[in-house]
Coordinates of C-alpha atoms in Angstrom, one line a residue:
Chain A
M1 CA 66.4 82.7 64.3
S2 CA 68.9 79.9 64.2
A3 CA 68.3 76.6 65.9
K4 CA 71.0 77.4 68.4
T5 CA 69.5 80.6 69.7
R6 CA 66.1 78.9 69.8
S7 CA 67.4 76.1 72.0
A8 CA 69.2 78.7 74.2
R9 CA 65.9 80.5 74.7
L10 CA 64.1 77.3 75.5
T11 CA 66.8 76.5 78.1
V12 CA 66.4 79.9 79.7
L13 CA 62.6 79.5 79.7
G14 CA 62.9 76.0 81.1
L15 CA 65.1 77.2 83.9
T16 CA 62.9 80.2 84.8
V17 CA 59.5 78.6 84.7
P18 CA 59.7 76.5 87.9
G19 CA 60.8 79.5 89.9
L20 CA 58.2 81.8 88.5
L21 CA 55.5 79.2 89.0
G22 CA 56.6 78.8 92.6
L23 CA 56.5 82.6 93.1
A24 CA 53.1 82.9 91.5
V25 CA 51.5 80.1 93.7
S26 CA 53.2 81.0 97.0
F27 CA 53.4 84.8 96.7
V28 CA 51.4 86.5 94.0
L29 CA 48.2 84.6 94.5
P30 CA 48.1 85.1 98.3
L31 CA 48.9 88.7 97.7
A32 CA 46.1 89.1 95.2
W33 CA 43.8 87.3 97.7
L34 CA 44.9 89.7 100.4
L35 CA 44.3 92.7 98.2
R36 CA 40.8 91.4 97.5
M37 CA 40.3 90.9 101.3
S38 CA 41.2 94.5 102.0
F39 CA 38.1 95.6 100.0
N40 CA 35.7 93.5 102.0
R41 CA 33.8 94.8 105.0
G42 CA 34.8 93.5 108.4
D43 CA 33.8 94.2 111.9
S44 CA 35.0 93.4 115.4
T45 CA 32.8 90.3 115.6
G46 CA 35.0 88.7 113.0
L47 CA 32.3 88.6 110.3
I48 CA 33.5 89.3 106.8
E49 CA 31.1 90.7 104.3
E50 CA 32.0 89.9 100.7
T51 CA 31.7 93.3 98.9
F52 CA 33.8 96.0 97.3
T53 CA 34.4 98.9 99.6
L54 CA 37.2 101.3 100.6
D55 CA 35.9 101.3 104.2
S56 CA 39.0 99.8 105.7
Y57 CA 41.3 102.3 103.9
A58 CA 39.0 105.1 104.9
Q59 CA 39.1 104.0 108.5
F60 CA 42.9 104.1 108.5
V61 CA 43.1 107.5 106.7
G62 CA 40.4 109.1 108.8
D63 CA 41.9 108.2 112.1
S64 CA 44.9 110.3 113.4
Y65 CA 45.7 107.3 115.7
Y66 CA 46.8 105.3 112.6
W67 CA 48.6 108.3 111.1
D68 CA 50.7 108.5 114.3
M69 CA 51.3 104.8 114.1
A70 CA 52.4 105.0 110.5
W71 CA 54.7 107.9 111.5
E72 CA 56.1 106.0 114.4
T73 CA 56.7 103.0 112.2
T74 CA 58.6 105.2 109.6
L75 CA 60.5 106.8 112.4
L76 CA 61.4 103.4 113.9
G77 CA 62.6 102.2 110.4
L78 CA 64.7 105.4 109.9
G79 CA 66.0 105.5 113.5
V80 CA 67.0 101.8 113.6
T81 CA 68.6 102.1 110.1
V82 CA 70.7 105.1 111.1
L83 CA 71.8 103.7 114.5
T84 CA 72.6 100.3 112.9
I85 CA 74.9 102.1 110.3
V86 CA 76.6 104.0 113.1
V87 CA 77.4 101.0 115.2
S88 CA 78.1 98.6 112.4
Y89 CA 80.3 100.8 110.2
P90 CA 83.4 100.8 112.5
I91 CA 83.2 97.1 112.8
A92 CA 82.9 96.6 109.0
L93 CA 85.7 99.1 108.4
F94 CA 87.9 97.2 110.9
L95 CA 87.2 93.9 109.2
V96 CA 88.0 95.3 105.8
R97 CA 91.3 96.9 106.9
T98 CA 92.6 94.1 109.2
E99 CA 95.5 92.1 108.0
S100 CA 95.0 89.6 110.9
R101 CA 95.2 86.0 110.0
F102 CA 92.0 85.6 112.1
K103 CA 90.1 87.8 109.7
G104 CA 87.9 85.0 108.5
I105 CA 87.0 84.0 112.0
L106 CA 86.3 87.6 112.9
V107 CA 84.0 88.0 110.0
A108 CA 82.2 84.8 110.9
L109 CA 81.8 86.0 114.5
A110 CA 80.4 89.3 113.4
V111 CA 77.6 87.6 111.5
A112 CA 77.2 84.6 113.8
P113 CA 74.1 86.1 115.5
L114 CA 72.2 85.2 112.4
L115 CA 72.5 81.6 113.4
T116 CA 70.1 82.3 116.3
S117 CA 66.5 83.1 115.6
S118 CA 65.5 86.8 116.3
V119 CA 62.9 85.5 118.7
V120 CA 65.5 83.9 120.9
R121 CA 67.6 87.1 120.7
T122 CA 64.6 89.2 121.6
Y123 CA 64.1 87.1 124.8
G124 CA 67.8 87.6 125.4
W125 CA 67.3 91.4 125.4
L126 CA 64.3 91.0 127.8
V127 CA 66.6 89.3 130.2
L128 CA 69.3 91.9 129.8
L129 CA 67.2 95.0 129.9
G130 CA 64.5 94.1 132.4
N131 CA 64.2 95.6 135.9
Q132 CA 66.1 92.7 137.3
G133 CA 68.3 92.5 134.3
V134 CA 72.1 92.6 134.0
V135 CA 72.1 96.2 132.8
N136 CA 70.0 97.6 135.6
Q137 CA 71.7 95.5 138.3
A138 CA 75.1 96.8 137.1
L139 CA 74.0 100.4 137.0
M140 CA 72.4 100.2 140.5
G141 CA 75.4 98.2 141.8
A142 CA 77.7 101.0 140.6
G143 CA 75.5 103.5 142.4
L144 CA 74.7 105.3 139.1
V145 CA 71.0 105.0 139.5
D146 CA 68.7 104.4 142.6
Q147 CA 65.8 102.9 140.7
P148 CA 65.9 100.5 137.7
L149 CA 65.7 102.4 134.4
A150 CA 62.7 101.6 132.2
L151 CA 64.5 99.8 129.4
I152 CA 61.7 97.5 128.2
N153 CA 58.0 97.8 127.6
N154 CA 58.8 101.1 125.8
R155 CA 60.1 102.4 122.5
L156 CA 63.7 102.6 123.8
G157 CA 63.9 98.9 124.4
V158 CA 62.5 98.2 120.9
Y159 CA 65.2 100.4 119.3
I160 CA 68.0 98.8 121.4
A161 CA 66.9 95.2 120.6
L162 CA 66.2 95.9 116.9
V163 CA 69.6 97.7 116.3
E164 CA 71.4 94.7 117.7
I165 CA 69.3 92.2 115.7
M166 CA 69.9 94.1 112.5
M167 CA 73.7 94.6 112.9
P168 CA 74.8 91.3 111.2
Y169 CA 72.7 92.2 108.1
M170 CA 74.2 95.6 108.0
I171 CA 77.8 94.4 108.5
L172 CA 77.4 91.8 105.7
C173 CA 76.1 94.5 103.3
L174 CA 78.9 96.9 104.2
L175 CA 81.6 94.2 103.7
A176 CA 80.2 93.4 100.3
G177 CA 79.8 97.0 99.4
F178 CA 83.4 97.8 100.2
G179 CA 84.5 96.0 97.1
R180 CA 86.2 98.9 95.4
F181 CA 87.9 100.0 98.6
N182 CA 91.5 99.3 99.3
P183 CA 93.5 100.6 102.3
E184 CA 96.1 102.0 99.9
L185 CA 93.5 104.6 98.9
E186 CA 93.6 106.0 102.4
H187 CA 97.4 106.1 102.3
A188 CA 97.2 108.0 98.9
A189 CA 94.7 110.5 100.3
R190 CA 96.8 111.0 103.4
S191 CA 100.0 111.6 101.4
L192 CA 98.2 114.2 99.4
G193 CA 97.5 116.2 102.5
A194 CA 94.2 114.9 103.8
N195 CA 93.9 114.4 107.6
R196 CA 92.1 111.3 108.9
W197 CA 88.7 113.1 109.0
R198 CA 88.8 114.4 105.4
T199 CA 90.2 111.0 104.2
F200 CA 87.2 109.4 105.7
W201 CA 84.6 111.7 104.3
R202 CA 86.2 112.2 100.9
I203 CA 87.4 108.7 100.2
V204 CA 86.2 106.0 102.5
W205 CA 82.6 107.0 103.0
P206 CA 81.8 107.7 99.3
L207 CA 83.3 104.3 98.3
S208 CA 81.2 102.5 100.9
M209 CA 78.0 104.1 99.7
P210 CA 76.7 101.1 97.7
G211 CA 77.0 98.9 100.8
V212 CA 75.5 101.5 103.1
L213 CA 72.5 101.9 100.7
T214 CA 71.9 98.2 100.4
G215 CA 72.3 97.7 104.1
A216 CA 69.9 100.6 104.8
L217 CA 67.3 99.2 102.5
L218 CA 67.5 95.8 104.0
V219 CA 67.5 97.0 107.6
F220 CA 64.6 99.5 107.0
V221 CA 62.4 96.9 105.4
L222 CA 63.2 94.2 108.0
T223 CA 62.6 96.7 110.8
I224 CA 59.2 98.1 109.7
S225 CA 58.0 94.6 109.0
S226 CA 59.2 93.0 112.2
F227 CA 56.6 92.4 114.8
V228 CA 58.0 89.8 117.2
T229 CA 60.6 92.2 118.7
P230 CA 58.4 95.3 119.0
R231 CA 55.7 93.1 120.4
L232 CA 57.8 91.4 123.1
V233 CA 60.2 94.1 124.1
G234 CA 57.4 96.7 123.7
G235 CA 55.3 94.6 126.1
G236 CA 52.1 95.4 124.2
K237 CA 52.4 99.0 125.1
V238 CA 53.9 100.4 121.9
F239 CA 52.2 100.0 118.5
Y240 CA 53.6 99.9 115.0
L241 CA 51.9 98.9 111.7
A242 CA 53.3 95.4 111.8
T243 CA 52.1 94.7 115.4
E244 CA 48.7 96.3 114.5
I245 CA 48.3 94.0 111.5
Y246 CA 48.9 91.1 113.9
D247 CA 46.5 92.4 116.5
Q248 CA 43.8 93.1 113.9
A249 CA 44.2 89.6 112.4
T250 CA 44.4 87.5 115.5
A251 CA 42.8 89.5 118.3
T252 CA 40.2 91.8 116.7
L253 CA 39.6 89.4 113.9
N254 CA 39.1 92.3 111.4
W255 CA 40.8 90.7 108.5
P256 CA 39.8 93.2 105.9
F257 CA 41.3 96.0 108.0
A258 CA 44.5 93.9 108.7
A259 CA 44.8 93.4 104.9
A260 CA 44.4 97.1 104.3
I261 CA 47.2 98.0 106.7
A262 CA 49.4 95.4 105.1
F263 CA 48.9 97.1 101.8
I264 CA 49.7 100.5 103.3
L265 CA 52.9 99.0 104.7
L266 CA 53.6 97.6 101.3
A267 CA 53.2 101.1 99.8
L268 CA 55.8 102.3 102.3
F269 CA 58.2 99.6 101.0
A270 CA 57.6 100.6 97.5
V271 CA 58.5 104.3 98.3
V272 CA 61.7 103.2 100.0
I273 CA 62.8 100.9 97.1
V274 CA 62.2 103.7 94.6
I275 CA 64.4 106.0 96.7
Y276 CA 67.1 103.3 96.9
Q277 CA 67.1 102.7 93.2
R278 CA 67.5 106.4 92.5
A279 CA 70.3 106.8 95.0
L280 CA 72.1 103.8 93.6
R281 CA 71.8 105.1 90.1
R282 CA 73.3 108.4 91.2
I283 CA 76.3 106.7 92.8
E284 CA 76.9 104.6 89.7
A285 CA 76.8 107.6 87.4
Q286 CA 79.7 109.1 89.3
Chain B
M1 CA 123.6 117.1 106.2
S2 CA 122.0 116.1 102.9
F3 CA 118.6 117.4 101.6
L4 CA 116.9 114.2 102.7
Q5 CA 118.8 112.7 105.6
L6 CA 118.0 109.3 107.2
D7 CA 120.0 108.5 110.4
D8 CA 120.0 105.1 112.1
I9 CA 116.5 104.2 111.0
V10 CA 115.2 101.0 112.6
K11 CA 111.9 99.3 112.1
E12 CA 111.0 96.4 114.3
Y13 CA 107.7 94.6 114.4
P14 CA 107.0 92.8 117.6
G15 CA 107.2 89.0 117.4
T16 CA 109.7 89.0 114.5
E17 CA 113.2 87.7 114.7
R18 CA 115.1 90.4 112.8
P19 CA 114.2 94.0 112.3
S20 CA 112.6 94.8 109.0
V21 CA 115.0 97.7 108.6
A22 CA 118.2 98.0 110.7
D23 CA 120.5 101.0 111.1
F24 CA 119.6 102.6 107.8
T25 CA 121.7 105.7 107.3
L26 CA 121.6 107.5 103.9
G27 CA 121.8 111.1 102.7
I28 CA 120.1 112.0 99.4
D29 CA 121.0 115.3 97.6
Q30 CA 118.5 117.7 96.2
G31 CA 117.5 116.6 92.7
E32 CA 119.0 113.2 93.0
F33 CA 117.3 110.0 91.8
V34 CA 118.1 107.2 94.2
S35 CA 116.8 103.6 93.9
L36 CA 116.3 101.2 96.8
L37 CA 117.0 97.8 95.2
G38 CA 116.6 94.4 96.8
P39 CA 114.7 91.2 96.8
S40 CA 111.2 91.1 98.4
G41 CA 111.4 91.3 102.1
C42 CA 114.6 93.3 102.1
G43 CA 113.0 96.3 103.8
K44 CA 113.0 98.7 100.8
T45 CA 109.3 99.4 100.8
T46 CA 109.3 99.7 104.6
T47 CA 112.0 102.3 104.3
L48 CA 110.1 104.2 101.6
R49 CA 107.0 104.2 103.8
M50 CA 108.9 105.5 106.8
I51 CA 110.1 108.4 104.6
A52 CA 106.5 109.0 103.6
G53 CA 105.3 108.8 107.2
L54 CA 102.9 105.9 106.5
I55 CA 105.0 103.7 108.9
E56 CA 106.5 105.1 112.1
A57 CA 110.2 104.2 112.6
T58 CA 111.0 102.3 115.8
S59 CA 114.0 104.6 116.2
G60 CA 116.2 106.9 114.2
R61 CA 115.7 110.4 112.7
I62 CA 114.6 111.8 109.3
H63 CA 115.5 115.3 108.3
L64 CA 114.3 117.1 105.2
D65 CA 116.0 120.3 104.2
G66 CA 117.5 120.6 107.7
K67 CA 114.1 120.2 109.5
E68 CA 113.3 117.1 111.5
L69 CA 110.2 115.3 110.4
T70 CA 110.5 112.0 112.1
R71 CA 107.2 112.7 114.0
T72 CA 105.5 114.8 111.4
P73 CA 102.2 113.0 110.3
V74 CA 102.0 111.8 106.7
H75 CA 99.5 114.5 105.5
Q76 CA 101.9 117.3 106.6
R77 CA 105.0 116.0 105.0
G78 CA 104.2 117.2 101.5
M79 CA 105.8 114.3 99.7
G80 CA 104.4 112.8 96.5
L81 CA 103.7 109.1 96.6
V82 CA 103.1 106.8 93.7
F83 CA 101.9 103.3 94.6
Q84 CA 102.4 99.9 92.9
N85 CA 98.6 99.5 92.4
Y86 CA 98.2 103.2 91.5
A87 CA 95.7 103.8 94.3
L88 CA 93.6 106.1 92.2
F89 CA 90.3 107.1 93.7
P90 CA 87.7 105.1 91.7
H91 CA 84.8 107.4 92.4
L92 CA 86.6 110.5 91.0
N93 CA 87.5 111.2 87.4
V94 CA 91.0 111.8 86.2
A95 CA 91.0 115.6 86.7
R96 CA 89.5 115.3 90.2
N97 CA 92.0 112.7 91.2
V98 CA 94.8 115.0 90.2
A99 CA 93.1 118.0 91.9
F100 CA 92.6 116.1 95.2
G101 CA 95.9 117.2 96.8
L102 CA 95.2 120.8 95.7
E103 CA 91.8 120.8 97.2
M104 CA 93.3 119.6 100.5
R105 CA 95.6 122.6 100.3
R106 CA 92.6 124.9 99.6
T107 CA 94.2 126.1 96.4
S108 CA 91.9 128.5 94.6
K109 CA 89.7 126.9 91.9
A110 CA 91.3 128.8 89.0
E111 CA 94.8 128.0 90.0
A112 CA 93.9 124.4 90.7
R113 CA 92.4 124.1 87.3
R114 CA 95.5 125.5 85.7
R115 CA 97.9 123.3 87.7
V116 CA 95.9 120.1 87.0
E117 CA 96.0 120.9 83.3
E118 CA 99.8 121.4 83.5
A119 CA 100.3 118.2 85.4
L120 CA 98.2 116.2 83.0
D121 CA 100.0 117.7 80.0
L122 CA 103.3 116.8 81.6
V123 CA 102.3 113.1 81.6
R124 CA 100.7 113.5 78.2
L125 CA 97.1 112.8 79.4
G126 CA 95.6 116.3 78.9
H127 CA 93.0 114.9 76.5
L128 CA 91.7 112.4 79.1
S129 CA 91.0 114.7 82.0
G130 CA 87.2 113.9 82.0
R131 CA 87.6 110.1 81.9
R132 CA 86.7 107.8 84.7
I133 CA 89.5 105.8 86.2
K134 CA 88.2 102.4 85.1
Q135 CA 88.2 103.6 81.5
L136 CA 92.0 103.9 81.5
S137 CA 94.7 101.4 80.7
G138 CA 97.3 100.4 83.3
G139 CA 99.9 102.8 81.8
Q140 CA 97.5 105.7 81.7
Q141 CA 96.5 105.0 85.3
Q142 CA 100.1 105.1 86.3
R143 CA 100.5 108.4 84.5
V144 CA 97.5 109.8 86.4
A145 CA 99.1 108.6 89.7
L146 CA 102.3 110.4 88.7
A147 CA 100.5 113.6 87.8
R148 CA 98.5 113.5 91.1
A149 CA 101.7 113.2 93.1
L150 CA 103.5 115.9 91.1
V151 CA 100.8 118.5 91.1
I152 CA 101.3 119.3 94.8
E153 CA 104.9 120.2 94.0
P154 CA 106.2 117.7 96.5
S155 CA 109.6 118.2 98.2
V156 CA 110.4 114.5 97.4
L157 CA 108.8 112.1 95.0
L158 CA 108.5 108.6 96.4
L159 CA 107.8 105.8 93.9
D160 CA 106.9 102.3 95.3
E161 CA 107.5 99.7 92.5
P162 CA 105.5 101.9 90.1
L163 CA 106.3 99.8 87.0
S164 CA 105.8 96.3 88.2
N165 CA 102.2 96.0 87.2
L166 CA 102.9 97.1 83.6
D167 CA 103.8 94.8 80.7
A168 CA 107.5 94.6 79.7
K169 CA 107.4 97.0 76.8
L170 CA 105.4 99.7 78.6
R171 CA 107.7 99.3 81.6
D172 CA 110.7 100.5 79.5
T173 CA 108.8 103.5 78.1
M174 CA 107.4 104.5 81.4
R175 CA 110.8 104.2 83.1
E176 CA 112.3 106.6 80.5
E177 CA 109.3 108.9 80.9
I178 CA 109.6 109.0 84.7
R179 CA 113.3 109.7 84.4
S180 CA 112.9 112.5 81.9
I181 CA 110.1 114.2 84.0
Q182 CA 112.3 113.9 87.1
R183 CA 115.2 115.6 85.2
K184 CA 112.9 118.3 83.9
L185 CA 111.5 119.1 87.3
G186 CA 114.8 118.5 89.1
I187 CA 112.8 116.7 91.8
T188 CA 114.5 114.6 94.5
T189 CA 113.2 111.0 93.9
V190 CA 113.4 107.8 95.8
F191 CA 112.4 104.8 93.7
V192 CA 111.8 101.3 95.1
T193 CA 112.3 98.4 92.8
H194 CA 113.3 94.7 92.8
D195 CA 114.3 94.9 89.2
Q196 CA 118.1 95.5 88.8
D197 CA 117.8 96.5 85.1
E198 CA 115.3 99.2 86.1
A199 CA 117.6 100.5 88.9
L200 CA 120.7 100.5 86.7
A201 CA 118.9 102.3 83.9
V202 CA 117.4 105.2 85.8
S203 CA 119.3 105.9 89.0
D204 CA 121.9 108.4 89.9
R205 CA 122.7 106.1 92.9
I206 CA 121.5 102.7 93.9
V207 CA 121.1 101.4 97.5
V208 CA 121.2 97.6 97.5
M209 CA 119.4 96.1 100.4
S210 CA 119.0 92.7 101.8
E211 CA 117.4 91.5 105.0
G212 CA 116.8 95.0 106.3
V213 CA 120.4 96.3 105.9
I214 CA 122.2 98.3 103.3
E215 CA 124.7 96.1 101.3
Q216 CA 126.1 98.8 99.2
V217 CA 125.4 102.4 98.0
G218 CA 126.9 103.6 94.8
T219 CA 126.4 104.7 91.2
P220 CA 125.1 102.0 88.8
E221 CA 128.7 101.6 87.4
Q222 CA 130.1 101.2 90.9
I223 CA 127.5 98.7 91.9
Y224 CA 127.9 96.7 88.7
E225 CA 131.7 96.9 88.3
H226 CA 132.7 97.0 92.0
P227 CA 130.1 95.1 94.0
A228 CA 131.0 95.3 97.7
N229 CA 130.3 91.6 98.4
R230 CA 129.0 88.3 97.1
F231 CA 125.3 89.3 97.7
V232 CA 125.6 92.4 95.5
A233 CA 127.6 90.6 92.9
N234 CA 125.0 87.9 92.6
F235 CA 122.0 90.2 92.7
I236 CA 123.2 92.8 90.2
G237 CA 123.7 91.1 86.8
R238 CA 125.0 87.6 86.3
A239 CA 128.1 86.6 88.1
N240 CA 130.7 83.8 88.3
L241 CA 132.2 83.5 91.7
F242 CA 135.4 81.5 92.1
D243 CA 137.2 80.4 95.2
A244 CA 140.9 81.4 95.1
E245 CA 144.0 81.8 97.1
I246 CA 145.8 85.1 96.9
T247 CA 149.5 84.5 96.6
H248 CA 150.8 88.0 96.0
T249 CA 149.4 91.5 95.6
A250 CA 151.1 94.5 93.9
N251 CA 149.7 97.8 92.6
G252 CA 146.1 96.7 93.1
V253 CA 146.5 93.5 91.2
A254 CA 146.5 90.1 92.9
E255 CA 148.2 87.0 91.8
L256 CA 145.7 84.1 92.3
D257 CA 145.6 80.4 92.5
V258 CA 142.1 79.7 91.3
A259 CA 140.6 76.3 92.1
G260 CA 140.4 74.3 88.9
L261 CA 141.7 77.1 86.7
G262 CA 145.3 77.6 87.9
Q263 CA 147.3 80.9 88.0
L264 CA 145.3 84.0 87.1
R265 CA 145.2 87.7 88.1
A266 CA 142.5 90.0 89.3
V267 CA 141.9 93.6 90.4
D268 CA 142.2 93.7 94.2
D269 CA 141.5 96.8 96.4
H270 CA 142.0 95.0 99.7
G271 CA 145.6 93.8 99.5
A272 CA 145.1 90.9 101.9
K273 CA 146.6 87.5 101.4
G274 CA 144.9 84.2 101.8
P275 CA 141.5 82.8 100.6
A276 CA 139.3 85.0 98.6
T277 CA 136.3 85.1 96.2
V278 CA 136.8 86.3 92.7
L279 CA 134.0 87.8 90.6
V280 CA 134.0 87.5 86.8
R281 CA 130.9 88.5 84.7
P282 CA 130.0 85.9 82.1
H283 CA 130.7 88.2 79.1
R284 CA 134.2 88.9 80.4
M285 CA 135.2 85.2 80.5
Q286 CA 137.4 83.8 77.8
L287 CA 136.8 80.4 76.4
S288 CA 139.1 78.4 74.1
K289 CA 139.2 74.9 72.8
A290 CA 141.8 72.7 74.3
A291 CA 143.2 69.2 74.2
A292 CA 141.5 66.9 76.8
G293 CA 144.6 66.6 79.0
D294 CA 145.1 70.4 79.0
A295 CA 141.4 71.3 79.6
H296 CA 139.7 73.0 82.7
G297 CA 136.3 71.6 81.9
T298 CA 133.7 70.6 79.3
V299 CA 130.9 72.5 77.7
E300 CA 127.7 71.3 79.2
T301 CA 125.1 73.6 77.6
V302 CA 125.0 75.8 74.6
V303 CA 122.2 78.3 74.2
Y304 CA 122.1 80.5 71.1
V305 CA 120.2 83.8 72.0
G306 CA 120.8 85.8 68.9
D307 CA 123.2 88.5 70.0
S308 CA 125.4 86.0 71.8
I309 CA 125.9 82.4 72.7
E310 CA 125.7 81.3 76.3
Y311 CA 127.8 78.4 77.4
G312 CA 127.6 76.5 80.6
V313 CA 131.0 75.0 81.4
R314 CA 131.4 72.2 84.0
V315 CA 134.5 72.8 86.1
G316 CA 134.8 70.2 88.9
D317 CA 131.5 70.4 90.8
A318 CA 130.6 73.9 89.6
T319 CA 129.1 75.3 86.4
V320 CA 130.7 78.5 85.0
S321 CA 128.6 80.8 82.7
V322 CA 130.3 82.2 79.7
Q323 CA 128.7 84.6 77.2
S324 CA 130.4 85.1 73.9
V325 CA 129.5 87.3 71.0
A326 CA 127.8 85.1 68.4
G327 CA 129.8 84.6 65.2
A328 CA 132.9 86.3 66.5
A329 CA 134.5 83.2 67.8
E330 CA 134.4 79.6 66.7
R331 CA 131.2 78.0 68.0
L332 CA 131.8 75.3 70.5
E333 CA 129.7 72.1 70.7
R334 CA 128.4 70.3 73.7
G335 CA 131.0 68.1 75.2
A336 CA 134.0 70.1 73.9
S337 CA 137.0 70.3 76.2
V338 CA 137.8 73.9 77.0
R339 CA 140.2 76.2 78.8
L340 CA 138.8 79.2 80.8
S341 CA 140.6 82.4 81.6
W342 CA 140.2 86.2 81.9
Q343 CA 142.1 89.5 81.7
A344 CA 143.2 90.8 85.0
E345 CA 141.1 94.0 84.7
D346 CA 137.9 91.9 84.1
A347 CA 138.1 90.1 87.4
L348 CA 137.6 91.5 90.9
V349 CA 138.6 90.2 94.3
L350 CA 135.6 90.3 96.7
T351 CA 136.1 90.4 100.5

């Protein structure tokens, strides 16, 4: 090995070590501690017995209540992801196609909600969707409904609020993923005899897949790990894994059980990331 | 009515001062190769896209083979388009790009395979049918784009600056190739370009455009030898334009009093007296050494370019370009006093 490559390796090492060290201290160590915690025995009094048991996992697996919760969490992740794609895609496509000189401003506006914390935006949705909220007032004022619709304190409200909160992330991913797209490709497809519908499904959609996949991964992960919005808009009446972890840790004080649920959620993440990697490899092989 | 007939085509965009294309009327015969030539912004690409159906005309009519298709959507026009940036589908390989138009027509698999093979052989890319688009060079991509447009057996082939992204040498080869394929298939072709050499080399007829209107329509010879006006004269080839006064016209030849050069003659199809502009191409100018008192001007620049020598001669306020065959004449030095003249048949009176 020449002196030059050795010094290059030292440089790489020197640049990587601080980051790795930071990750190790702030992420890996707490995670290891959490994993250890999930094997302790806890009870509702808050006492934690240092031991090595699978009790917490057994409690989860043995109770259909938690299976339902895991299922609802997965469903929420998938549902919010699909809905977010459906409402974000037209916006992203418009932003890619537009030749407006305000394009930069329009893109900034589309992602501007990220400047506000999701807690604040959740409260915004409570105001909008509540019984006295703008939506119900408008519907009743127009004579479309006699009684306010139940739009909060249920799963419907959680879906609505989460989809809106996730949209900027999805739009950003879609915009980045449209890299290989160029409006002239649509013109080419049309000139070759494809109508708008077939042009979209044969050309636009396949070319947007990298962005769709990245956005889907991000939104799914953010959704199933979010607990402020499900907690507030759900009004404590709907339960997901993330809200349950919070409840177990802060209300029930059963830390080992909270830790076990956290690792089950982490396993769900792992499954999704594997699926994402495979899908991405398939697209790139095309 | 011609095979492809455009009548009074206008394209206006709201908020712009002049229409992008105004009163465009042109008939193109079956099998003809017509170039739309002009500087950027002259409306040539807009016109092509209106023929293709990608842009809707504000007014006017388009007929193809006697049938009106002004309102026919692009995917039902059956025209083959080749784009400047190729617009190949990056997620499909070469063969599937070419097959796309056939799939849209629900051509049977076996026939599609045969026709794709034929089209790729036509552009000499048969061996690359399995390649991915990004593995191809620019010239190869352009050939795939051509095959993709031709495989659907289009009624008209529309080429939008297809060569401008290629390097100079490849451009010449591709232009010959496009022309020979066009001849072989006998396909009616509209070719958009800003490059006059390209247009002169390949076209049956050239349509010179500027600022949305047609300046002249004619064969390459007509356009070059008999430009209709100053714009065409300046845009096609190099031109010296002289201010002159016509004193007498007879048998299509005008007697002129040319500012700074004295009495000369020129071809004149108009027959009007009075002030006029005279066009003389640099290589048709005659240059001779003269005594200082007898001279029209002085040689300002001498550029030796191998085949010829290019002189810039200062006459009054203007500079006249003269191109002479290298070695044939005595070489003149910078600062030499010279006389300028031309043969009557080498000069043309413009309106």
